[in-house]
Coordinates of C-alpha atoms (C1' of nucleotides) in Angstrom, one line a residue:
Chain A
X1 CA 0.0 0.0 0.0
X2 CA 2.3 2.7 1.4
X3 CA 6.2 2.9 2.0
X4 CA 6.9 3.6 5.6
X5 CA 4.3 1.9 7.3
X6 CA 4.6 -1.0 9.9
X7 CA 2.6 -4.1 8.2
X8 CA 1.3 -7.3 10.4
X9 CA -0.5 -10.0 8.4
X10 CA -0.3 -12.2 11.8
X11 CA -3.5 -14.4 12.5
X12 CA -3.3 -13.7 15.8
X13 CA -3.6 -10.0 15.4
X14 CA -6.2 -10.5 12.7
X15 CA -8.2 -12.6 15.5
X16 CA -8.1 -9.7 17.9
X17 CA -8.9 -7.3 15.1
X18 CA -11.8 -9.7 14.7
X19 CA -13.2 -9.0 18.1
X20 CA -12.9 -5.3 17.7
X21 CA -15.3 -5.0 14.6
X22 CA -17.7 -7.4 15.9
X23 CA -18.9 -4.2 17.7
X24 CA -19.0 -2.1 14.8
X25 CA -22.4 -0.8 14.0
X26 CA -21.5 -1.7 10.1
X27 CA -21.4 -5.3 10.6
X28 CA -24.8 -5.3 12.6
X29 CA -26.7 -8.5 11.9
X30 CA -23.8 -10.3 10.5
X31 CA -22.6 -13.6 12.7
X32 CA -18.7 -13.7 13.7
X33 CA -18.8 -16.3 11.0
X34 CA -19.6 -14.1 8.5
X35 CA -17.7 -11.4 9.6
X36 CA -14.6 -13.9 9.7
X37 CA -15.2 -14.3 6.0
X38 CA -15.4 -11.1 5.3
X39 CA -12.6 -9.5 6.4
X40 CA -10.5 -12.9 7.0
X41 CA -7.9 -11.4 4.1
X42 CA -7.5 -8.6 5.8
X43 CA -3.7 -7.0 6.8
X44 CA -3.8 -4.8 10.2
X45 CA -1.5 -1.6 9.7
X46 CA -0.3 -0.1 12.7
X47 CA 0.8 3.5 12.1
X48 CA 2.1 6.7 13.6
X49 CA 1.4 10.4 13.5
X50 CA 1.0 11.6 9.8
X51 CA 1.7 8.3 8.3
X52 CA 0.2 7.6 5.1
X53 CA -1.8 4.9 4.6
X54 CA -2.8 4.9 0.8
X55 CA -1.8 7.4 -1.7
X56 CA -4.2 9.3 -3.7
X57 CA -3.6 8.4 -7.4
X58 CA -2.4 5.4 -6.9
X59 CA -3.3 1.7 -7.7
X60 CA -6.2 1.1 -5.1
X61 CA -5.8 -2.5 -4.5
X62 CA -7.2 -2.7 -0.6
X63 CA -9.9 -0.9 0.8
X64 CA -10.2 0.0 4.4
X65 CA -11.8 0.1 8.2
X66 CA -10.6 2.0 10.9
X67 CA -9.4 -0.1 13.5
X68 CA -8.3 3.2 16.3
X69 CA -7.4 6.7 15.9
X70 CA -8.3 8.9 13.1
X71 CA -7.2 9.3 9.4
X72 CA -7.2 12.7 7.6
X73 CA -8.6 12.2 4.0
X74 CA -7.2 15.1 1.4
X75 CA -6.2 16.0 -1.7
X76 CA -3.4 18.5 -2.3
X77 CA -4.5 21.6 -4.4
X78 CA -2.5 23.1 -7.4
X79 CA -1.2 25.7 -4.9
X80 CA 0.8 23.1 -2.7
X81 CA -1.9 22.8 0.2
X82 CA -3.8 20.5 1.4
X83 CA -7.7 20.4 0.9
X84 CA -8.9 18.1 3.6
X85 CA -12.4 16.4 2.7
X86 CA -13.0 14.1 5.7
X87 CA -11.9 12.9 8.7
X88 CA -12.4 9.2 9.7
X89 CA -12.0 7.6 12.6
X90 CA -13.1 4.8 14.5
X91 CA -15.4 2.3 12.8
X92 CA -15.7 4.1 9.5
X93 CA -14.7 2.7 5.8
X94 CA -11.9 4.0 3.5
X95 CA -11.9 4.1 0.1
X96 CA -15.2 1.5 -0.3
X97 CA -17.0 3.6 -3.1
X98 CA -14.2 2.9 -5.7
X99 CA -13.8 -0.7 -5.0
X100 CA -16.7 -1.2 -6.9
X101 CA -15.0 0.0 -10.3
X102 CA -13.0 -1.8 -13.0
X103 CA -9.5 -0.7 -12.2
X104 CA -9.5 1.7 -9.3
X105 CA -6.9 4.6 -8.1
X106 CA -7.9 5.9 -4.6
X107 CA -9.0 9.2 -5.2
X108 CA -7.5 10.7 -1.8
X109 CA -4.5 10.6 0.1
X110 CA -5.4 8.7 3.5
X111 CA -2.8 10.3 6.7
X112 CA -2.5 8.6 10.1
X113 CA -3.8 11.5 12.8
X114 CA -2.1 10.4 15.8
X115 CA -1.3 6.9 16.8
X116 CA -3.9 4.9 14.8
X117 CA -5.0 1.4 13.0
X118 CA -6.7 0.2 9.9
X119 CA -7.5 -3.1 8.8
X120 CA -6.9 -3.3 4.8
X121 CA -8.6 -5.8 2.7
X122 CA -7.8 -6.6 -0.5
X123 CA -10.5 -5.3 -3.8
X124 CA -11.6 -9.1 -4.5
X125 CA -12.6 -9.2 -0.8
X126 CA -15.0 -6.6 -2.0
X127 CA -16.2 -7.9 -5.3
X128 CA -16.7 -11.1 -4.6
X129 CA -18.1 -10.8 -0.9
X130 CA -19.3 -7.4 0.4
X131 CA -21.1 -6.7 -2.4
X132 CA -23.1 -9.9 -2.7
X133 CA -24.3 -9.0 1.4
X134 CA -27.5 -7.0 1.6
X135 CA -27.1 -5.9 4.8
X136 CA -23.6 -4.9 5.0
X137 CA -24.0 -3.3 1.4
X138 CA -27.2 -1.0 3.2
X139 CA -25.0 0.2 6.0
X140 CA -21.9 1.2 3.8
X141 CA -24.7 3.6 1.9
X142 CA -25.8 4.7 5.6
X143 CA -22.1 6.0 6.3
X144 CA -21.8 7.2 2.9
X145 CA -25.3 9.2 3.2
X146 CA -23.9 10.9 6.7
X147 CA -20.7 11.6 5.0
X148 CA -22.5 13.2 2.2
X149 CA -24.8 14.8 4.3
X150 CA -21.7 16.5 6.2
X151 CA -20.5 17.9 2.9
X152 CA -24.0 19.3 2.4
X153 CA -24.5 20.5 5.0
X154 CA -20.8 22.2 4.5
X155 CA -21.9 23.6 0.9
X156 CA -24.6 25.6 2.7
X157 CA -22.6 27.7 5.0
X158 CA -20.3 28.5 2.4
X159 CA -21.7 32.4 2.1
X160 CA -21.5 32.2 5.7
X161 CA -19.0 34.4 8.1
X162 CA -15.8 32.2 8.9
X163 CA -17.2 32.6 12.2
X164 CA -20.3 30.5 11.4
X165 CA -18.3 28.4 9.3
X166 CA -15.6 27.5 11.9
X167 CA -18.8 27.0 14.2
X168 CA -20.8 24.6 12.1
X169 CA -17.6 22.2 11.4
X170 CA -16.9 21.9 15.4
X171 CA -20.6 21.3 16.1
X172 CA -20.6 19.0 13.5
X173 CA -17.0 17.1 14.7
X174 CA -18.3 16.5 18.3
X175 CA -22.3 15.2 17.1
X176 CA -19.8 12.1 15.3
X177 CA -18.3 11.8 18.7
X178 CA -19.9 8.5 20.9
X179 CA -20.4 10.2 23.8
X180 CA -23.4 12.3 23.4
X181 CA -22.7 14.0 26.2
X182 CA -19.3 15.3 26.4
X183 CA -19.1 18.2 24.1
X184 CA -15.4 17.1 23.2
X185 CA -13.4 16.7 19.7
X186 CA -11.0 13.7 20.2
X187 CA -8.7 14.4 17.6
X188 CA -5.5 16.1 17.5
X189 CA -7.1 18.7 15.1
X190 CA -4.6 21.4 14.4
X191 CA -5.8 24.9 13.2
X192 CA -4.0 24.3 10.1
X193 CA -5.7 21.4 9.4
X194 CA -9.3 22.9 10.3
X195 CA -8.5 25.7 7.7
X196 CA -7.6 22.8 5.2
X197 CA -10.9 21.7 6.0
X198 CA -12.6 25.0 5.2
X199 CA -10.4 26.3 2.5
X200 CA -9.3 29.2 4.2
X201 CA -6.0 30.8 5.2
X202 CA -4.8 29.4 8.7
X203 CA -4.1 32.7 10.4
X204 CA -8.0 33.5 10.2
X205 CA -8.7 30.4 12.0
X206 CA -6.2 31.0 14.5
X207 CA -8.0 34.9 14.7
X208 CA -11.4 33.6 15.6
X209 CA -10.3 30.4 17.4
X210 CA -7.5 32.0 19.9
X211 CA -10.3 34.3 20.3
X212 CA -12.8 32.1 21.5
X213 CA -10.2 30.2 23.5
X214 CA -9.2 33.4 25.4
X215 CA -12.9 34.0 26.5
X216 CA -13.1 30.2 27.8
X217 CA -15.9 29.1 25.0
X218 CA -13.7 26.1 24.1
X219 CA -10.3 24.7 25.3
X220 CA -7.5 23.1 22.7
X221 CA -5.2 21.0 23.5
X222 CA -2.9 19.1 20.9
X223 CA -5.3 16.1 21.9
X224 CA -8.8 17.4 21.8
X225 CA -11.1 20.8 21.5
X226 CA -13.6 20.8 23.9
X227 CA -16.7 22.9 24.2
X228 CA -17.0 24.7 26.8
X229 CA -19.7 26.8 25.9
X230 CA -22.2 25.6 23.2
X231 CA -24.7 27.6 23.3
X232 CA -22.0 30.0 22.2
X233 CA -20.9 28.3 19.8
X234 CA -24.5 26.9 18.6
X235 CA -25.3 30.9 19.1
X236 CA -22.0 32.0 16.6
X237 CA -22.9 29.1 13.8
X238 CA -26.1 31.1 13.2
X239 CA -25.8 34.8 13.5
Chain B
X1 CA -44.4 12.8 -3.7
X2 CA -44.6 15.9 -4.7
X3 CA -47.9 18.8 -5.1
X4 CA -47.9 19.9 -8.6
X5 CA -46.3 17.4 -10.7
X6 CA -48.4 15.1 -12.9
X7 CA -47.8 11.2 -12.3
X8 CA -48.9 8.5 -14.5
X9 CA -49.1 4.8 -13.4
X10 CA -49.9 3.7 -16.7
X11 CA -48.5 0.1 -17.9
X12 CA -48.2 1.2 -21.6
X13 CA -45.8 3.9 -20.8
X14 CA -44.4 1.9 -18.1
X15 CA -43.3 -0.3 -20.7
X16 CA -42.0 2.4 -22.6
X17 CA -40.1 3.5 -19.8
X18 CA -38.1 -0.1 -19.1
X19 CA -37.5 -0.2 -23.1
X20 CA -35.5 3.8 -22.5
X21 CA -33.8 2.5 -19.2
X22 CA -32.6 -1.0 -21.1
X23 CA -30.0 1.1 -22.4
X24 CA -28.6 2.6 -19.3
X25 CA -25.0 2.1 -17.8
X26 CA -26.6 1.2 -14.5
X27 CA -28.7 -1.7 -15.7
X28 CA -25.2 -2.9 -17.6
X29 CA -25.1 -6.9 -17.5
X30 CA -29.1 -7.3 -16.4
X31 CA -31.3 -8.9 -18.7
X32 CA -34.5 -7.4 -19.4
X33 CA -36.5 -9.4 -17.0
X34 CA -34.5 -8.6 -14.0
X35 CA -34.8 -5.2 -15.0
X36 CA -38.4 -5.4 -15.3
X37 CA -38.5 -6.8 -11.4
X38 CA -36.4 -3.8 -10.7
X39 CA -38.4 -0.8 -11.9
X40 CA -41.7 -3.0 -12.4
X41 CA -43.5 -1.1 -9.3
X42 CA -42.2 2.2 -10.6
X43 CA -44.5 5.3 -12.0
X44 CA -43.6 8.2 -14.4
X45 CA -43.4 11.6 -13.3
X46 CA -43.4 14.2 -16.4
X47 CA -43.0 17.8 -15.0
X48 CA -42.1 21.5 -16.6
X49 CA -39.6 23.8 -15.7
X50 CA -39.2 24.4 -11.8
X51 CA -41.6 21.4 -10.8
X52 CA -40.5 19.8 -7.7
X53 CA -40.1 15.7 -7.9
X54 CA -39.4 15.8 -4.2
X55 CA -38.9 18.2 -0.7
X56 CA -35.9 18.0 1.0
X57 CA -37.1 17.0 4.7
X58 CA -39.9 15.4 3.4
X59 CA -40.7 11.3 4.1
X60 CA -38.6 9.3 1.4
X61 CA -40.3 7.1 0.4
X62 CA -39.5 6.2 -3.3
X63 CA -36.1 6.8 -5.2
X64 CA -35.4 7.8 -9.0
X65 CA -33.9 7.2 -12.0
X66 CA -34.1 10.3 -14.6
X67 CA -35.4 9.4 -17.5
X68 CA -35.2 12.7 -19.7
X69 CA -33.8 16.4 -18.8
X70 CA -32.3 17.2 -16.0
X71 CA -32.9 17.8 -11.9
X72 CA -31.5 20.4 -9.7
X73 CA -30.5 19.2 -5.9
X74 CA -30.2 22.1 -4.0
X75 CA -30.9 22.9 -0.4
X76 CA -32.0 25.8 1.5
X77 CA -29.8 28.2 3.3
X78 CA -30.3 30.4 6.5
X79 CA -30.3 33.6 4.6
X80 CA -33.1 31.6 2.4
X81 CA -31.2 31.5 -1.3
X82 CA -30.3 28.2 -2.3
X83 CA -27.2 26.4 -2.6
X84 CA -27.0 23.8 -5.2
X85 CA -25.3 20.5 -4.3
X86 CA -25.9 18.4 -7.5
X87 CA -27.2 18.6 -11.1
X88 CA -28.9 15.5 -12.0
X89 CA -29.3 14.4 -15.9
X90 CA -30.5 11.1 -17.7
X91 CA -29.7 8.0 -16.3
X92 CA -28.6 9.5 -12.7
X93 CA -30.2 7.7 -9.9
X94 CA -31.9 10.2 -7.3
X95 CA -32.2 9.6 -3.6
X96 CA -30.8 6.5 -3.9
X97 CA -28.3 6.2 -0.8
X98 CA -30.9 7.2 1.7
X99 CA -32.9 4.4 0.8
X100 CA -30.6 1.6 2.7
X101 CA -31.9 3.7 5.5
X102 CA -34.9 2.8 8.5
X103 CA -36.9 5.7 8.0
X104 CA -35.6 7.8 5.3
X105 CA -36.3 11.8 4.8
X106 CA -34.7 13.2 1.3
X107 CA -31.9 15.1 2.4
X108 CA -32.4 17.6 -0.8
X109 CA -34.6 19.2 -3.1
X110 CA -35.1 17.9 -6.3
X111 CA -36.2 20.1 -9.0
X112 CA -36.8 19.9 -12.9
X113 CA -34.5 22.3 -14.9
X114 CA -36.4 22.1 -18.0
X115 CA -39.2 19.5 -19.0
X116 CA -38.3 16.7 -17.6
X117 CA -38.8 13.1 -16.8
X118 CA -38.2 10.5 -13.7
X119 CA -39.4 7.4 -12.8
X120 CA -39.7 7.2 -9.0
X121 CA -39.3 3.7 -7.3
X122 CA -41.2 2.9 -4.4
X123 CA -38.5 2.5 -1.0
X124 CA -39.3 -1.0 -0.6
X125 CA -38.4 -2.2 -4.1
X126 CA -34.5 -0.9 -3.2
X127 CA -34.7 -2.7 -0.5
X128 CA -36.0 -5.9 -1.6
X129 CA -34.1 -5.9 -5.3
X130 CA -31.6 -3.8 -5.6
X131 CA -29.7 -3.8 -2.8
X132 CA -29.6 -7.9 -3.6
X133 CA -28.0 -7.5 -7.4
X134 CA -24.8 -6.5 -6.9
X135 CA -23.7 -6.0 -10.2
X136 CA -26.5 -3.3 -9.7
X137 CA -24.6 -2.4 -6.6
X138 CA -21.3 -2.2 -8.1
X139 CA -22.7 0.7 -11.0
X140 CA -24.9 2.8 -7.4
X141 CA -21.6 3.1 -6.2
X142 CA -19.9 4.2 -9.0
X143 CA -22.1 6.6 -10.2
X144 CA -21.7 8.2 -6.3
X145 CA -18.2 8.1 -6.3
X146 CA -18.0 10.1 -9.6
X147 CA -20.3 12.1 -8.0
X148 CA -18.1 12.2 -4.8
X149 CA -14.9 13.2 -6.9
X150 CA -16.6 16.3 -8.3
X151 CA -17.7 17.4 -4.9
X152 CA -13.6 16.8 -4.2
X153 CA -12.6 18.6 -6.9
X154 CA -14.8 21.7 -6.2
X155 CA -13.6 21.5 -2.6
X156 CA -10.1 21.9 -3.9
X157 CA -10.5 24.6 -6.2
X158 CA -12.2 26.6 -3.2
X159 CA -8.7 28.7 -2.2
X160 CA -8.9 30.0 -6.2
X161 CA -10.2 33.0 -7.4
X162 CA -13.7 33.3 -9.0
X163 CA -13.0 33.0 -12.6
X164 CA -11.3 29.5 -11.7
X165 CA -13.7 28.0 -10.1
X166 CA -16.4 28.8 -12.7
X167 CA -13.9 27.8 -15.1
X168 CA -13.5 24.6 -13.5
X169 CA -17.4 24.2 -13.1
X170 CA -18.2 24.4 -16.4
X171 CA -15.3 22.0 -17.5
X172 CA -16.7 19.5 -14.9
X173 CA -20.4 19.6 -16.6
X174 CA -19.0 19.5 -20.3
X175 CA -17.4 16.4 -19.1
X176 CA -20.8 14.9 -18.2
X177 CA -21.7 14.8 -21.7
X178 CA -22.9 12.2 -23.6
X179 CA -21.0 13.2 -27.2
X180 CA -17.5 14.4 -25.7
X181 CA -16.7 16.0 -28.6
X182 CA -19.1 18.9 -28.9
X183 CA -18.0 21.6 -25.6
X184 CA -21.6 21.8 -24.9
X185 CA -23.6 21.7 -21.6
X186 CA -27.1 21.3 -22.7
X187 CA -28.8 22.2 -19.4
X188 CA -30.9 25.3 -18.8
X189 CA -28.2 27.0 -16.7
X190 CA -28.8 30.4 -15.4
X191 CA -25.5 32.6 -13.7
X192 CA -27.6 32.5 -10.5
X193 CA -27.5 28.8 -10.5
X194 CA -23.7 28.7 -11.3
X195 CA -23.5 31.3 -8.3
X196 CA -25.5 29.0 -6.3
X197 CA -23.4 26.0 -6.9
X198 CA -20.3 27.9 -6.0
X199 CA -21.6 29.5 -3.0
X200 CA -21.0 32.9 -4.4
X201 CA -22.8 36.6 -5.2
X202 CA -24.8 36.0 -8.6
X203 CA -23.2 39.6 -9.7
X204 CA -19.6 37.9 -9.5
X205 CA -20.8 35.6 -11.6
X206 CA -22.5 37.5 -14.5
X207 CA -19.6 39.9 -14.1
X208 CA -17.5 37.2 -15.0
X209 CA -19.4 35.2 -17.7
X210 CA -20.5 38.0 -19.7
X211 CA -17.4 39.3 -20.2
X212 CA -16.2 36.0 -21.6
X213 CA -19.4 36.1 -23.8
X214 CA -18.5 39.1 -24.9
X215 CA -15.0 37.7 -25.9
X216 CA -16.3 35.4 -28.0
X217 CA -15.0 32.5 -25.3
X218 CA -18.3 31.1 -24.2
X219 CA -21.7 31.4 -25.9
X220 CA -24.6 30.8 -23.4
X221 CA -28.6 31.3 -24.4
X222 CA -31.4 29.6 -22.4
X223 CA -31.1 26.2 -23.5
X224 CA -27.4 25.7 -23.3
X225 CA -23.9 27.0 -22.6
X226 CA -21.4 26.7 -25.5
X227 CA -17.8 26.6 -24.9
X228 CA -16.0 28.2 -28.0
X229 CA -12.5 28.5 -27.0
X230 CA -12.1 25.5 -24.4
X231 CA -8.4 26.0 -24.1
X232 CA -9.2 29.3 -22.5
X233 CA -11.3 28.0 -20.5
X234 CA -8.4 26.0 -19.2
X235 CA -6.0 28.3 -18.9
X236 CA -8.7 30.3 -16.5
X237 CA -9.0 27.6 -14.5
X238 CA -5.2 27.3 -14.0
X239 CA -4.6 30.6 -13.4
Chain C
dC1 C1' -51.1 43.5 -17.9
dG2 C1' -48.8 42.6 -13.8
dC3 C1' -45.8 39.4 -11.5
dC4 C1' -41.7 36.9 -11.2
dT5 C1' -37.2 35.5 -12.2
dC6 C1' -33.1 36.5 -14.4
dT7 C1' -29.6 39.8 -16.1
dT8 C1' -26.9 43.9 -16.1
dT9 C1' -24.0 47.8 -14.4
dG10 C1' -22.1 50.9 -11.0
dA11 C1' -20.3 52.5 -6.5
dG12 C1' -18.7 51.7 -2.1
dC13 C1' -17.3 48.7 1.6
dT14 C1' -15.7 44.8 4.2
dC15 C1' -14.1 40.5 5.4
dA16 C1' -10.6 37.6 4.9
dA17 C1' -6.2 37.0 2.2
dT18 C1' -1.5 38.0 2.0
dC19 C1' 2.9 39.3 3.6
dA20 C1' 6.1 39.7 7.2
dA21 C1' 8.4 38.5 11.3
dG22 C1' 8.9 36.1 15.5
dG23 C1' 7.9 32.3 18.9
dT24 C1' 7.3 27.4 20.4
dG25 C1' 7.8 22.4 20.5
dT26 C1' 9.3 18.1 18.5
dG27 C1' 12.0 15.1 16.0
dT28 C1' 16.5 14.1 13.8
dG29 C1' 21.1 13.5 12.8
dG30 C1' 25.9 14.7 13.7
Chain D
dC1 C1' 23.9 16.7 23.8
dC2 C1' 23.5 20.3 20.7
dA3 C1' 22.0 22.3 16.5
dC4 C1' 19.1 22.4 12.9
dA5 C1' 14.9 21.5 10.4
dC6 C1' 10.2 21.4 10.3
dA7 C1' 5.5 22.1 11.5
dC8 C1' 2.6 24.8 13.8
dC9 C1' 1.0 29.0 16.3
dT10 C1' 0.7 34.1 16.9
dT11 C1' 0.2 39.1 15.8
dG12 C1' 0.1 43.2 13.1
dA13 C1' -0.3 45.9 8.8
dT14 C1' -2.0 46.3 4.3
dT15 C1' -4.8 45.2 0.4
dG16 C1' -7.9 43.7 -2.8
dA17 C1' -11.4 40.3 -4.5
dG18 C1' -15.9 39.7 -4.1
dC19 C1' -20.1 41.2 -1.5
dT20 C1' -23.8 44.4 -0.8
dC21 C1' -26.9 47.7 -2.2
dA22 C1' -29.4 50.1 -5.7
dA23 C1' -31.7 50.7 -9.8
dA24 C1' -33.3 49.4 -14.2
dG25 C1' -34.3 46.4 -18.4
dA26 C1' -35.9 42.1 -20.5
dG27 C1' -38.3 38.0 -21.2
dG28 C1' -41.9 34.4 -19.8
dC29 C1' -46.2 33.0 -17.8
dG30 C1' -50.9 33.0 -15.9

DNA sequence: CGCCTCTTTGAGCTCAATCAAGGTGTGTGG
DNA sequence: CCACACACCTTGATTGAGCTCAAAGAGGCG
C-alpha cells in the first residue's frame, strides 16, 4: 500500500482485530462467522502520526476500516496545500465507493492523525463478498449518506461568516463523537488542518479560534477541542 | 411525492419506460426481465420547468432514476437562497443512498431544470431488489463516487479566485456529456445557479461570464452554454 | 397586464487573504 | 547533547477580490 508503514499480516492479530469489529455498528446483523469471511484477508497496519496509509492516485488494491485513531482524508491543491475532505475515525470505511470500479486509483491521500490502525482488505474481498451481502452493502450507503450529508451540510454555509463556518464544522465534529454528552473533539485537530478543512488561510482560524479560546468558549489541546460553551458556539454558527 | 407534478401509473408507458432505461449504464449486465423486477412497481413523473419531484425533509419514500432532462438538488440556506449541491441528468439515480436507511427523509430538493422526466421507485423495491443485485450495486456506487470526486474537486479549487472555479465548473459539466466532442452543456443554466453552486454573489458571476461572452470565449442562451475557446477556458481555471 | 425571475452595471465597503516576522515544541542527525 | 529543520502558532499591517446595495431592463407565464 504505502512505503513507511509497519505491516502485520499475523493471524493472531487479525483474530483480535476480529473481536474489535464485531462491535461495529456496520457489521450489525452479521454472525462472527460471517464477519470472519469477510474481512478474513484482511492485513492490520499499525501507524504513527502523519503516516500515510494509501496514496491518492495510486493503484487502489485494498480498501479499508478503521481499527483506532483517526485518518485525515485530502487532496493537495495546485497551490501546494492541502484540501482536507474528511476525517475518519473509529469504525468508519476508506476508500469503499471505488472498489466497486473496473480498475481503481484511490481518489484521496489517506494520513495517520495520531497513533492509529486500519484493517486493509484486499478489492476481491469486495467484489466477490461485500457486495453480494444486503445488509452490509445497506450500511456502507448509511455512512456514505452521513458523509454526504456532512459535505452538504458544509456547501450551505459556504456564504457564511468564517465565524459560522468554523462554528458549524466543530458542532458538526463533536455530534460524530460517541459520547453524546461530552461536548469534546478527540482528535488532535490542528488549526491548520481545520482551515484545510474549510479552504481558508490558517491565520484566520487562528484569529477567531484564539479568540474564542481566550474567552473560555472552548479549550485546545494538541489532543482534543472541547466545548466549553455551546450555546455560544450553537449561538456563533447562526448569526 | 410531490404537489404539482403530474404522475402517470400507466402500464403502456411503463413499458416504454423499461425499453429507455434498457440502455442505461446502471442496468449494464441485467437482462430485461431482471430489469423489469427492478423498476416494475415504478410510475412516471413528467414535470415542466421548476416542478418539484421531491422536498428536502420530506418522508422518502421512493427513489429515482431520470429518464429525460435534467434535476437540480439544491438545499436551503439560513439567509433563504439556495445552494446547489448536485445537477442530475439522464440516467442518474436520485435519492438513492438514503434508501438503505430505517426511515428515510430526502436530504435535498429535487427540482426539474427544463421539462423533464423521472421514474420514481417505491423504497421497498430498493430494499428488496436492488440492494440484492450486486452488479446493480457495483454501477450505485460508481455513479456516487463520480459524483463524490466532483464534490472533491470543487472542494479543492475553493482557495482559487472566481474565474477559476467557474472555469473549472463548467469543464466539470462538459465532461458529463454524452458526445465528448461537442463543448456543450445542454442544461438550462442560469448565472444564478452557477452562483448557487459555488456558493457565491450571482453579480460575480455575471460579471464574469459575460465578459467571456463578450469575448467570444463562451456562448450561453437559455437552452445551453457553448464553450467556444475551451483552451481558454483551461488556462482560467489554471490561473 | 402585472408578477416573477433573471440579467446587467455601477459604486462603495468589508471580510478575509496576503505578507512579514517572530515564537514554540518536536524530532533528527551529527 | 546540541543544532538544525520542520511544522505549527501568533500578531500586526496592508490590500484587494468579491459582497452588498441600488436601480433598471428584459423575457416568460398566468
Amino acid at each position: 500500500m504505502s512505503n513507511g508503514s509497519n505491516s502485520y499480516n499475523n493471524s493472531v492479530a487479525l483474530e483480535g482485530a476480529i473481536s474489535e469489529v464485531l462491535s461495529f455498528p456496520l457489521f450489525k446483523g452479521l454472525s462472527p462467522d460471517q464477519i470472519r469471511n469477510l474481512i478474513g484477508t484482511g492485513t492490520i497496519h499499525i501507524q504513527k502520526h502523519r503516516d500515510i496509509l494509501f496514496h491518492g492516485g495510486s493503484q487502489a488494491t485494498h480498501f479499508g476500516i478503521v481499527l483506532s485513531g483517526a485518518y485525515k482524508l485530502s487532496r493537495v491543491t495546485h497551490l501546494g496545500d492541502d484540501a482536507v475532505i474528511h476525517f475518519s475515525s473509529r469504525g468508519d470505511v476508506l476508500a469503499a465507493l471505488v472498489m466497486a470500479q473496473e480498475n481503481p486509483a484511490y481518489p484521496l491521500t489517506a494520513r495517520a492523525m495520531g497513533p492509529s490502525r486500519a484493517l486493509m482488505i484486499p478489492r476481491h474481498t469486495y467484489v466477490e463478498s461485500w457486495l453480494a451481502t444486503p445488509g452490509l452493502v445497506a450500511s456502507i450507503q448509511g455512512l456514505l449518506s452521513s458523509r454526504m450529508g456532512r459535505f452538504q451540510s458544509q456547501r450551505v454555509m459556504q456564504r457564511a461568516p468564517l465565524t459560522s463556518k468554523i462554528a458549524a464544522l466543530l458542532l458538526q465534529l463533536v455530534s460524530k463523537n460517541e459520547d453524546q454528552e461530552q461536548m469534546v473533539i478527540s482528535l488532535p485537530l490542528t488549526r491548520k488542518e481545520i482551515a484545510d478543512t474549510l479552504g481558508v488561510a490558517v491565520e484566520s482560524v487562528i484569529r477567531i479560534m484564539s479568540d474564542w479560546d481566550k474567552n473560555g468558549i472552548i479549550n485546545t489541546t494538541d489532543q482534543e477541542i472541547r466545548l466549553l460553551q455551546p450555546e455560544r458556539i450553537i449561538q456563533e454558527m447562526e448569526s
